[in-house]
Coordinates of C-alpha atoms in Angstrom, one line a residue:
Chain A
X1 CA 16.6 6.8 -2.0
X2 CA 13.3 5.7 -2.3
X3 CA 11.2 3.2 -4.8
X4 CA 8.9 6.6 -5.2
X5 CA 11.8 8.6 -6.1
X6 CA 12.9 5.9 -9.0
X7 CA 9.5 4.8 -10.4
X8 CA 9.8 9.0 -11.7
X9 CA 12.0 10.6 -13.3
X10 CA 13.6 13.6 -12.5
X11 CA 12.2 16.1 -14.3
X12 CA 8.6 14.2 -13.3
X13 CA 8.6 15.2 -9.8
X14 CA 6.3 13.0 -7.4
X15 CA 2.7 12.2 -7.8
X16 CA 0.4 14.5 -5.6
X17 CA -0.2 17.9 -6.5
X18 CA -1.4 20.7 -4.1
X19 CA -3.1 23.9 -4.4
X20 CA -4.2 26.4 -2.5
X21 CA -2.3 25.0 0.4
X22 CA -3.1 27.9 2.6
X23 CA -6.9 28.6 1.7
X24 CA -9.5 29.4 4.8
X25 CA -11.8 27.7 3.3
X26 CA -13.2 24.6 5.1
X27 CA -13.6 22.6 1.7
X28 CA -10.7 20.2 0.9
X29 CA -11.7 19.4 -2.8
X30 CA -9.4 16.1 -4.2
X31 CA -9.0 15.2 -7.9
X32 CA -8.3 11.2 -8.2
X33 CA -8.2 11.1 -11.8
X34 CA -6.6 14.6 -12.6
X35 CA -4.6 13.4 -15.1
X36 CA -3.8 11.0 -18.0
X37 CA 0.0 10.8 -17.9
X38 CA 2.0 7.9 -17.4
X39 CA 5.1 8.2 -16.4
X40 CA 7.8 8.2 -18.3
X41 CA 9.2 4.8 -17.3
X42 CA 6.1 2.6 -17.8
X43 CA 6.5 3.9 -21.8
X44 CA 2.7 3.9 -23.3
X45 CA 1.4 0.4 -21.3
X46 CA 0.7 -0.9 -24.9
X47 CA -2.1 1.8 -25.4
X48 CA -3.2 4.0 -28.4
X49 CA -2.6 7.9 -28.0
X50 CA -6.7 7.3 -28.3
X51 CA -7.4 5.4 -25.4
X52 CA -4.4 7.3 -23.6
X53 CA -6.2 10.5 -24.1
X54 CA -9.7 9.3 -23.4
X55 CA -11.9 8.9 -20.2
X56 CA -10.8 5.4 -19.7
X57 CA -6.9 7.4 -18.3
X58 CA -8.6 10.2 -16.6
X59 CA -11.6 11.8 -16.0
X60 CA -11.4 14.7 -18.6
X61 CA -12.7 18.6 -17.3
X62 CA -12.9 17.3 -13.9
X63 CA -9.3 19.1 -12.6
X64 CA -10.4 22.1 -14.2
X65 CA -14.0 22.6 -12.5
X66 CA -11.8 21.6 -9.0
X67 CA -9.4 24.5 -10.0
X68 CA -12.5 26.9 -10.3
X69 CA -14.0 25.5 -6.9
X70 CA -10.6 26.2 -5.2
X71 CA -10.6 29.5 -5.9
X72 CA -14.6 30.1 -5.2
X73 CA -14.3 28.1 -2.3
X74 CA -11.4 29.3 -1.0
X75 CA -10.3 25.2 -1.0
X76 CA -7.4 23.6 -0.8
X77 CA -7.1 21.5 -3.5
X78 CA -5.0 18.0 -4.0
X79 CA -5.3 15.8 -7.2
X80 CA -2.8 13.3 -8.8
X81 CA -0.1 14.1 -11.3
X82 CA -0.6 10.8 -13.1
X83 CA -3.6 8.6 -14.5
X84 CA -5.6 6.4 -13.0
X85 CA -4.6 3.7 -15.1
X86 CA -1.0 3.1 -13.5
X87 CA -3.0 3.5 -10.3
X88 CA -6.5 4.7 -9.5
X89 CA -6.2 6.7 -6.2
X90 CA -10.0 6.3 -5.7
X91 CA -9.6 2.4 -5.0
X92 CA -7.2 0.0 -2.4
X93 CA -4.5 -2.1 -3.2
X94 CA -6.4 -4.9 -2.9
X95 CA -9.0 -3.8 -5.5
X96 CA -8.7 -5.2 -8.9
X97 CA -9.4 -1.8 -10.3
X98 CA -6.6 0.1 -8.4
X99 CA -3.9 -1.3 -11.5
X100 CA -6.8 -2.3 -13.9
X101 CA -6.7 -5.1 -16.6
X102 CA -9.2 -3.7 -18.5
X103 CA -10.9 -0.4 -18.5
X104 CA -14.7 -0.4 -19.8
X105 CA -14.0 -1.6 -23.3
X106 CA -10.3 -1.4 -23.5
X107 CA -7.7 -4.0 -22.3
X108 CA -4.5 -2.4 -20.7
X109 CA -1.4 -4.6 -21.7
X110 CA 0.5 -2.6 -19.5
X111 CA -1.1 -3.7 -16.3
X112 CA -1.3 -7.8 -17.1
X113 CA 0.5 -10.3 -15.3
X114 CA 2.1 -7.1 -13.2
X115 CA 4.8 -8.2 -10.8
X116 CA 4.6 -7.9 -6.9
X117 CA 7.6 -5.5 -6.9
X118 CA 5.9 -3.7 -10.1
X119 CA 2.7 -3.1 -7.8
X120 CA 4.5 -2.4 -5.0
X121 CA 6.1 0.5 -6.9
X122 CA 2.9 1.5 -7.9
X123 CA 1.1 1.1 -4.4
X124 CA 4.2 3.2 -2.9
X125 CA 4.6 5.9 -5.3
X126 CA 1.3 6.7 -6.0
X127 CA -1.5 5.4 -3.6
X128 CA 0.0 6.1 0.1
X129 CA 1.8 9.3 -0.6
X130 CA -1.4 10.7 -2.8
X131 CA -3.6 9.7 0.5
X132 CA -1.0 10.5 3.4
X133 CA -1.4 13.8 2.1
X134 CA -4.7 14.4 2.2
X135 CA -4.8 12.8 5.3
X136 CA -2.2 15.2 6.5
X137 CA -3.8 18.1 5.4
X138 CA -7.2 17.0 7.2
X139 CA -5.5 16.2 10.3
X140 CA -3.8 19.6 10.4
X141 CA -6.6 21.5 10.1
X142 CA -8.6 19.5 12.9
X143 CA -5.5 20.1 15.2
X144 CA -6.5 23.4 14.8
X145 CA -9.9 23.4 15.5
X146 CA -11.2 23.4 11.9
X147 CA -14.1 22.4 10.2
X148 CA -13.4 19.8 7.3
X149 CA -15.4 19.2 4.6
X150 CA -14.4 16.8 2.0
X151 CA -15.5 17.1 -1.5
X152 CA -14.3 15.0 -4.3
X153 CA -14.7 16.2 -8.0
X154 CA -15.0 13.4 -11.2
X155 CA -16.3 13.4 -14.5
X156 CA -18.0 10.6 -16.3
X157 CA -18.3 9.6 -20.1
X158 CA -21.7 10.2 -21.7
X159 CA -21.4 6.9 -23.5
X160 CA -20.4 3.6 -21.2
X161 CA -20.4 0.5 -22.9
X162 CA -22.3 1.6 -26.0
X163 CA -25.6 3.2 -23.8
X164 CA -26.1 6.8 -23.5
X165 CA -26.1 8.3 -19.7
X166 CA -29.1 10.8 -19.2
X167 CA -27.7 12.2 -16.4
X168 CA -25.6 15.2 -15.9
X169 CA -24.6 15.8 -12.4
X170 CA -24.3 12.8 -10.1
X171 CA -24.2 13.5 -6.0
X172 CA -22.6 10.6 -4.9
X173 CA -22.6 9.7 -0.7
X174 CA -21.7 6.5 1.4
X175 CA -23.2 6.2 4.3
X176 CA -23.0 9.9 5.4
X177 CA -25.8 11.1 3.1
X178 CA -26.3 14.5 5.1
X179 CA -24.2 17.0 2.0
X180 CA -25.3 15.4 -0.8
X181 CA -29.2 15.5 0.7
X182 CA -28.8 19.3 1.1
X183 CA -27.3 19.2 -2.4
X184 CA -29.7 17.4 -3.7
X185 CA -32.7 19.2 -2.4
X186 CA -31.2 22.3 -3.8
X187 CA -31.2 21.1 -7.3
X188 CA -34.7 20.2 -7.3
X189 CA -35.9 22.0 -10.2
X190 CA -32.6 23.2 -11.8
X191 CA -32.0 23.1 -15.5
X192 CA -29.7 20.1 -14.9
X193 CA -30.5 16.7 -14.3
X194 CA -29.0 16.0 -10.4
X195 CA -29.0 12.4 -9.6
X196 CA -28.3 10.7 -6.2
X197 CA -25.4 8.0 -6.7
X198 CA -25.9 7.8 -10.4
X199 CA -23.9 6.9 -12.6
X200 CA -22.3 4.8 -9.7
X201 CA -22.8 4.6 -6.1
X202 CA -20.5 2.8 -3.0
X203 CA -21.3 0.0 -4.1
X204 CA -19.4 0.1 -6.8
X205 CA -16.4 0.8 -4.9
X206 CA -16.4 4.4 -5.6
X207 CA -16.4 6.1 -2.3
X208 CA -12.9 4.6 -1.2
X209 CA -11.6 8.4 -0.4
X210 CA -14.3 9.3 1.7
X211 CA -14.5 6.1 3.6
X212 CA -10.7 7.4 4.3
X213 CA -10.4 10.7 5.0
X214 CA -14.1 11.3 6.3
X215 CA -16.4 8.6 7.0
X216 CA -13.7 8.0 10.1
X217 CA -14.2 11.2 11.8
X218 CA -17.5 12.1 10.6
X219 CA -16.8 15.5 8.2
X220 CA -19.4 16.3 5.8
X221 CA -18.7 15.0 2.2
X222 CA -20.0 14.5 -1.1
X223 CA -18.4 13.1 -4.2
X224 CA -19.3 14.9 -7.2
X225 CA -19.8 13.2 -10.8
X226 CA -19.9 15.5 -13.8
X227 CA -21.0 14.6 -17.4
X228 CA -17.2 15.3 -19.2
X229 CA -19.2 16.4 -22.3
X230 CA -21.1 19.1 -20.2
X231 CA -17.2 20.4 -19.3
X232 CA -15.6 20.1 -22.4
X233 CA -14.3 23.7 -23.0
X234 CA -13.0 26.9 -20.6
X235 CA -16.8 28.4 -20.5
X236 CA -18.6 24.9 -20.0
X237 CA -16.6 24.5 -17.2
X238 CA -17.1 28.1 -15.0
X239 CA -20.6 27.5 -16.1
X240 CA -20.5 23.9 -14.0
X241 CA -18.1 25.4 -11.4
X242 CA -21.2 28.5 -10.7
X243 CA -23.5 25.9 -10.6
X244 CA -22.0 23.7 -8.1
X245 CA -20.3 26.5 -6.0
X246 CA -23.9 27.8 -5.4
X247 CA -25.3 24.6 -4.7
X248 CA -22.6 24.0 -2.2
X249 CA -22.8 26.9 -0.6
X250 CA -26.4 26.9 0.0
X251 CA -26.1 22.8 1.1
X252 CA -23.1 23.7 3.6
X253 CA -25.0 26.5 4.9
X254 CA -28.3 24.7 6.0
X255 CA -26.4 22.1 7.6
X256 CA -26.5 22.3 11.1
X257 CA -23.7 20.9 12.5
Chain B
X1 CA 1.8 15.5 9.4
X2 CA 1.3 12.0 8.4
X3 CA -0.6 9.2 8.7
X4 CA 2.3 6.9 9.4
X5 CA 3.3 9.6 12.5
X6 CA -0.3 9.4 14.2
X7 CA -0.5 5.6 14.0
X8 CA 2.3 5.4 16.7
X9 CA 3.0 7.1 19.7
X10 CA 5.7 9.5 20.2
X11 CA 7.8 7.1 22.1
X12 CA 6.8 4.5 19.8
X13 CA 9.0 5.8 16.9
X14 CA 8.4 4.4 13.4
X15 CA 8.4 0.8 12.0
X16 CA 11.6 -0.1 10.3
X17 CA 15.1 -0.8 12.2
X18 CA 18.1 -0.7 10.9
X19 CA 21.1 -2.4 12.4
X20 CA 25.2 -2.5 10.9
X21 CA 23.9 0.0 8.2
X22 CA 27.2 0.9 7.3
X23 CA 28.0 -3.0 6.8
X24 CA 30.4 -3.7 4.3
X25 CA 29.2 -7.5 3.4
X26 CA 27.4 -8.6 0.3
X27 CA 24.3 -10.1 2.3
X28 CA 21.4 -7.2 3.2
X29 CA 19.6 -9.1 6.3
X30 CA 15.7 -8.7 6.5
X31 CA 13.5 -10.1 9.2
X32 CA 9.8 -8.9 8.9
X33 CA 8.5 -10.9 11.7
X34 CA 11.0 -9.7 14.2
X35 CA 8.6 -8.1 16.9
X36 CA 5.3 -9.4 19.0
X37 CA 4.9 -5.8 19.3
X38 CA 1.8 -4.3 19.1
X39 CA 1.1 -0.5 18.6
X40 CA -0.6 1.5 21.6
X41 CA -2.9 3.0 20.0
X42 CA -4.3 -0.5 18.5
X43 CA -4.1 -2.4 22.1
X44 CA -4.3 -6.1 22.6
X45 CA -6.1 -6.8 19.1
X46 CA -8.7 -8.6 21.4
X47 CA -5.8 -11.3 22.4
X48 CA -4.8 -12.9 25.4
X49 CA -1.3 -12.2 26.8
X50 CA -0.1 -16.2 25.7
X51 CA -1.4 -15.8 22.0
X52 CA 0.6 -11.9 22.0
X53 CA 3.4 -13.5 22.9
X54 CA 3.2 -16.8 20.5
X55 CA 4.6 -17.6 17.4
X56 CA 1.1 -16.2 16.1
X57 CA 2.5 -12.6 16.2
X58 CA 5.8 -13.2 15.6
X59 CA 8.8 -15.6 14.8
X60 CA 10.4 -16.0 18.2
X61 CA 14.2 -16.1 18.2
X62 CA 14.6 -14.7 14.5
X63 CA 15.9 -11.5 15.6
X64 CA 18.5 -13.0 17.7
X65 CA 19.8 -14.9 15.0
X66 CA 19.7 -12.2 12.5
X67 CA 21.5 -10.2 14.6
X68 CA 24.3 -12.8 15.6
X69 CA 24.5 -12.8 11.3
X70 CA 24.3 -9.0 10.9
X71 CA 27.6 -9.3 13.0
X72 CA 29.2 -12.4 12.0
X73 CA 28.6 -11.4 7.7
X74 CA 29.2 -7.6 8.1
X75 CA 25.4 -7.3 7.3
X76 CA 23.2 -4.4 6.9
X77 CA 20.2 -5.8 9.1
X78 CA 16.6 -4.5 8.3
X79 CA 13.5 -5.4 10.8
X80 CA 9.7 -4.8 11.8
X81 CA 9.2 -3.2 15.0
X82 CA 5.9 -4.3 15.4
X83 CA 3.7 -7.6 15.5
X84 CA 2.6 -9.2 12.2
X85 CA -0.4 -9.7 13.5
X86 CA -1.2 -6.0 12.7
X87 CA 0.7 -5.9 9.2
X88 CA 2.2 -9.2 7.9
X89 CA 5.2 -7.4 5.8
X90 CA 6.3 -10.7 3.4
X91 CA 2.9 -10.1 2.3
X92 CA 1.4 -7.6 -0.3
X93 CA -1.7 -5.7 0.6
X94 CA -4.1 -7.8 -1.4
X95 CA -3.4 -10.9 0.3
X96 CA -5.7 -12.1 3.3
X97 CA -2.8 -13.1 5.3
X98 CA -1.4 -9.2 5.5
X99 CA -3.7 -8.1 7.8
X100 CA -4.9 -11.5 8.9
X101 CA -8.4 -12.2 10.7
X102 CA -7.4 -15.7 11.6
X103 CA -3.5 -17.1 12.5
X104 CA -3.0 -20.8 12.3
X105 CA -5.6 -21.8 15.5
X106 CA -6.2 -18.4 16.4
X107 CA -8.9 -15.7 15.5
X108 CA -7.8 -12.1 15.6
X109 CA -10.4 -9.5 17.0
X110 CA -8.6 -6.6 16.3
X111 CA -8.4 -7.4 12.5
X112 CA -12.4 -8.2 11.9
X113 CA -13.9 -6.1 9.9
X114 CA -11.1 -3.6 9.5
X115 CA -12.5 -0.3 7.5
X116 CA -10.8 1.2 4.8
X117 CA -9.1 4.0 6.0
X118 CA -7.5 1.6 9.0
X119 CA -6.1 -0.9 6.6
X120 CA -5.0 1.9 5.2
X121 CA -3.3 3.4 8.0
X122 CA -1.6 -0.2 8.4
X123 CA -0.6 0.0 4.8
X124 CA 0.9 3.0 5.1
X125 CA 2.9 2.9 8.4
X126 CA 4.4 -0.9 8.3
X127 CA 4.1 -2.7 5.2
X128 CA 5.4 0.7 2.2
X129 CA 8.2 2.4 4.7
X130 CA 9.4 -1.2 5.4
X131 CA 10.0 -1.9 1.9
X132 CA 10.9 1.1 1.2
X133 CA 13.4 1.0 3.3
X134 CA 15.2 -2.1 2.4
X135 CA 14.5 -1.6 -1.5
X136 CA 16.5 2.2 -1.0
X137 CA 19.5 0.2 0.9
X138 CA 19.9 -2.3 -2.1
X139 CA 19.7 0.1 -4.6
X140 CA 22.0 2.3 -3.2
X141 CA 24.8 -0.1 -3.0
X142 CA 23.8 -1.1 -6.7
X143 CA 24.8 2.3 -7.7
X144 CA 27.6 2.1 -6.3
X145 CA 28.3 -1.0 -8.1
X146 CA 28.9 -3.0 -4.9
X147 CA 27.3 -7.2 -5.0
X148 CA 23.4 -7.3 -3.1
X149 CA 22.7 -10.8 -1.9
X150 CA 19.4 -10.5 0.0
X151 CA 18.7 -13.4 2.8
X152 CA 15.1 -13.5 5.3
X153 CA 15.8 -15.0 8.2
X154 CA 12.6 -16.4 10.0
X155 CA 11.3 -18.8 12.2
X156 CA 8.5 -21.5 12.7
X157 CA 6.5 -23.4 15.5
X158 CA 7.6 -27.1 16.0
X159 CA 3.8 -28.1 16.3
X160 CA 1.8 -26.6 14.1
X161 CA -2.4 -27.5 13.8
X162 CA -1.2 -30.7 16.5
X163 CA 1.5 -32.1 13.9
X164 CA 4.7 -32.0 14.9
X165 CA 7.4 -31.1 12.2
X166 CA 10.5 -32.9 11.5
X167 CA 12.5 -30.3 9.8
X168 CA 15.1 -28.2 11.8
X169 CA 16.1 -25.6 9.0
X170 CA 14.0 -25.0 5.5
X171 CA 16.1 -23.4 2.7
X172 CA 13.1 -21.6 0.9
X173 CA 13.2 -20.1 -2.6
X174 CA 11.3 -18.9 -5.4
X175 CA 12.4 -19.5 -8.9
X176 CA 15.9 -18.3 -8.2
X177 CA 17.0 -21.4 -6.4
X178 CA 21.0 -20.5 -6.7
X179 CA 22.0 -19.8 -3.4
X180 CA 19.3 -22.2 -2.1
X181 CA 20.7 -25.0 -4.1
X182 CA 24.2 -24.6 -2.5
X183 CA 23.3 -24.5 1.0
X184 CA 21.8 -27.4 0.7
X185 CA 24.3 -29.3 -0.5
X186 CA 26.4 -28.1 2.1
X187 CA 24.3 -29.4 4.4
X188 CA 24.3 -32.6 3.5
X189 CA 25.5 -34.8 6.0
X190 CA 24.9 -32.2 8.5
X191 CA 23.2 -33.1 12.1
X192 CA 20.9 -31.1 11.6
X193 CA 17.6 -32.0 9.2
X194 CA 17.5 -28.7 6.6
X195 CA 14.9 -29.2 3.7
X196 CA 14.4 -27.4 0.3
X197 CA 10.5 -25.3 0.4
X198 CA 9.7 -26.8 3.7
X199 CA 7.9 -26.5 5.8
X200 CA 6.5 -23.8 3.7
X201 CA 7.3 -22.7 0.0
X202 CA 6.7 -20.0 -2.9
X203 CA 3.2 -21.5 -3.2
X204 CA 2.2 -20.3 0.4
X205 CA 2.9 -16.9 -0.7
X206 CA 6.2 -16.3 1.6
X207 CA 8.3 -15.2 -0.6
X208 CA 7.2 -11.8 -1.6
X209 CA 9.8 -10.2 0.4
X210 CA 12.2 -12.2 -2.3
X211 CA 9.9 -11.0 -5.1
X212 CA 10.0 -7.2 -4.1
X213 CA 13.9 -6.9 -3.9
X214 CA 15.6 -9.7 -5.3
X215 CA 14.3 -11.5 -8.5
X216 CA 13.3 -8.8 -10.4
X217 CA 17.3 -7.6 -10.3
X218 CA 18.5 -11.2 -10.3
X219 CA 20.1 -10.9 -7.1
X220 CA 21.5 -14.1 -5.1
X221 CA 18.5 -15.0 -2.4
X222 CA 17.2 -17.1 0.0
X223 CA 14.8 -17.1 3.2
X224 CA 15.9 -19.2 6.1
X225 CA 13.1 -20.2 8.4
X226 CA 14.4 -22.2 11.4
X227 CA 12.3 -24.4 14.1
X228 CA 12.0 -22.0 17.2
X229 CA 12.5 -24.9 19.6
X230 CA 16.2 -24.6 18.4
X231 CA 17.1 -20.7 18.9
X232 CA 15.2 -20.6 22.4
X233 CA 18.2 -19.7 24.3
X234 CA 21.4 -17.4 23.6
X235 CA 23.2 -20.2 23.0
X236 CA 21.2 -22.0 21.3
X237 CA 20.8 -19.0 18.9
X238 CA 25.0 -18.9 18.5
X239 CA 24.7 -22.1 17.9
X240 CA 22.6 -22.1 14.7
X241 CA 23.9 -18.6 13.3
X242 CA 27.7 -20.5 13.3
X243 CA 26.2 -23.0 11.1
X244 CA 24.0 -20.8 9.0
X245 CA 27.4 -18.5 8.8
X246 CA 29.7 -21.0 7.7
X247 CA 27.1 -22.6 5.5
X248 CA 25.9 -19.5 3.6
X249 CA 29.5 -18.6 3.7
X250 CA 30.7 -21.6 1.9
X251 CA 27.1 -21.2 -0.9
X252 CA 28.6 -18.2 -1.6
X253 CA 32.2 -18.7 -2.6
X254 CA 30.9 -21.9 -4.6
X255 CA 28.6 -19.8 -6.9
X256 CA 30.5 -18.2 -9.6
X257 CA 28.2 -14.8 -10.5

């Protein structure tokens, strides 16, 4: 018995979620902030069903594009099973965002005053089985003789503390830049407006899953930022996934490596 | 394929040990500093052989006791294989002191600048399977309705930044005092000088292990830390488990639960 097989309940299952599992592809695509559910046992953490179904829990349209890119790409795909505000997979323990107090404008009652054993549950349940797994799946493939490229897939609210975001796409990179400049050079001129780590960057702590599973070993990566109103419904979003499939495609493909 | 399975060598095994697992006692044993030992893969941490084998990477003699207790109690015993010095288990990720860049006069190379991804890796193969590990033994035995009294056993340097410390056995506890109460009045009188907190207490962040897996259940707990001077030798090591024995022995009949 372990504390990840308590902090869920039965019917729950565990937190990572994997698709694709035997794609060709060399694109892993991961999904952070997949979803908005809480588990059962941490009831509502003293939220509105408005906040719990809004940007602040997940990043909404964002696991659905990575769906369509799995199958384009031929990618395996992992994401997390539950939201980011029990624990957001794209930040370390030791980040004060990773069980957040407050969430742009909304406090989280829930996450105050949160016990060691409560964030240990957390840290165990979530955070190192969500990341051994992708760190399995990399490793794997290299032990094979693979190319990895890692490719992670948010969305963003058009409206953050009250101002409105202008951009659409963001191409987010730490210090491996060499994807998202092919990406970015692609766009030039595309009916979107492509930004380079806009609407956040590393230094807002945002590139903690590709300073682990690529920045290490040097693989190829870009994080990708999506405006969630631009992904809202079915056709919005295979509209996005076309658009970023081709633009990956063609920034993979003049990479010399 | 995981991360915790390529931070160690193949001959290396894992982190946790388990000793007298099928114990029938009350008392679940845990000693996280059990082991100067440092992974292979991770090599000296930039130390010299005197500071690898100091108090600095692990509580000499600890161990040795526990193990004398595992026996003498019928206790499950649970321990870290390797060195504190690479992951400090009675401490939670977010503290400095987990993966510490400095131990009492000495600077740690090896944990400078550590990225991301190999805290992570430290994370993820000491600290969570550790834990993991001694929370699934408790909570088994809760379900089968069975008592859980969960005791630390660790030890300290006599001299510690040049001043020499008078106290031969601390009774430390956090805001469950119970068990530590009764020990120490039946010490009283004893040759030996045993102190309440000292020389380190709840405020130096050691009781985390006590957080994790006994107050949030209300289970009887304590952490013994005893001056290494006095468990140096086998029987020297007898010596003080006999009086810790009898002494948590008698605690325990006097506290009616």
């Amino acid at each position: 018995m372990t504390v990840r097989s308590r902090f869920f309940t039965e019917t729950e299952g565990q937190a990572v979620g994997v698709e694709n599992a035997a794609a060709k592809g060399d694109v892993v695509l991961v999904c952070e902030h997949a979803s908005a559910t809480i588990p059962e046992k941490l009831g509502t953490l003293g939220l509105s069903p408005d906040v719990l179904s809004s940007h602040a829990a997940w990043d909404p349209g964002a696991l659905a594009v990575a769906r369509l890119l799995s199958q384009k790409l031929d990618a395996t795909l992992v994401h997390q099973r539950f939201s980011r505000l029990v624990y957001d997979c794209n930040r370390p323990p030791e980040s004060p965002s990773a069980m957040p107090v407050k969430s742009e404008i909304y406090n989280i009652p829930g996450n105050l005053d949160l016990s060691e054993a409560e964030r240990f549950a957390r840290t165990s349940a979530l955070y190192v089985p969500f990341h051994d797994r992708v760190s399995g799946i990399i490793a794997e493939r290299q032990d094979r003789g693979r190319k990895v490229v890692v490719v992670t897939i948010h969305s963003f609210t058009p409206v953050y503390h009250g101002q409105f975001r202008e951009v659409q796409i963001g191409i987010l990179h730490d210090t491996d830049s060499r994807l998202a400049d092919a990406m970015l050079v692609g766009a030039e001129g595309s009916a979107l407006t492509v930004k380079r780590n806009d609407p956040y960057g590393p230094e807002d702590g945002v590139t903690h899953t590709l300073r682990l599973h690529a920045l290490p070993d040097g693989l190829l990566n870009v994080m990708i930022e999506i405006r969630n109103d631009l992904i809202a419904n079915e056709g919005d979003q295979s509209a996005i996934a076309d658009f970023l499939h081709e633009l990956m495609g063609k920034a993979l493909s003049s990479i010399d490596e």
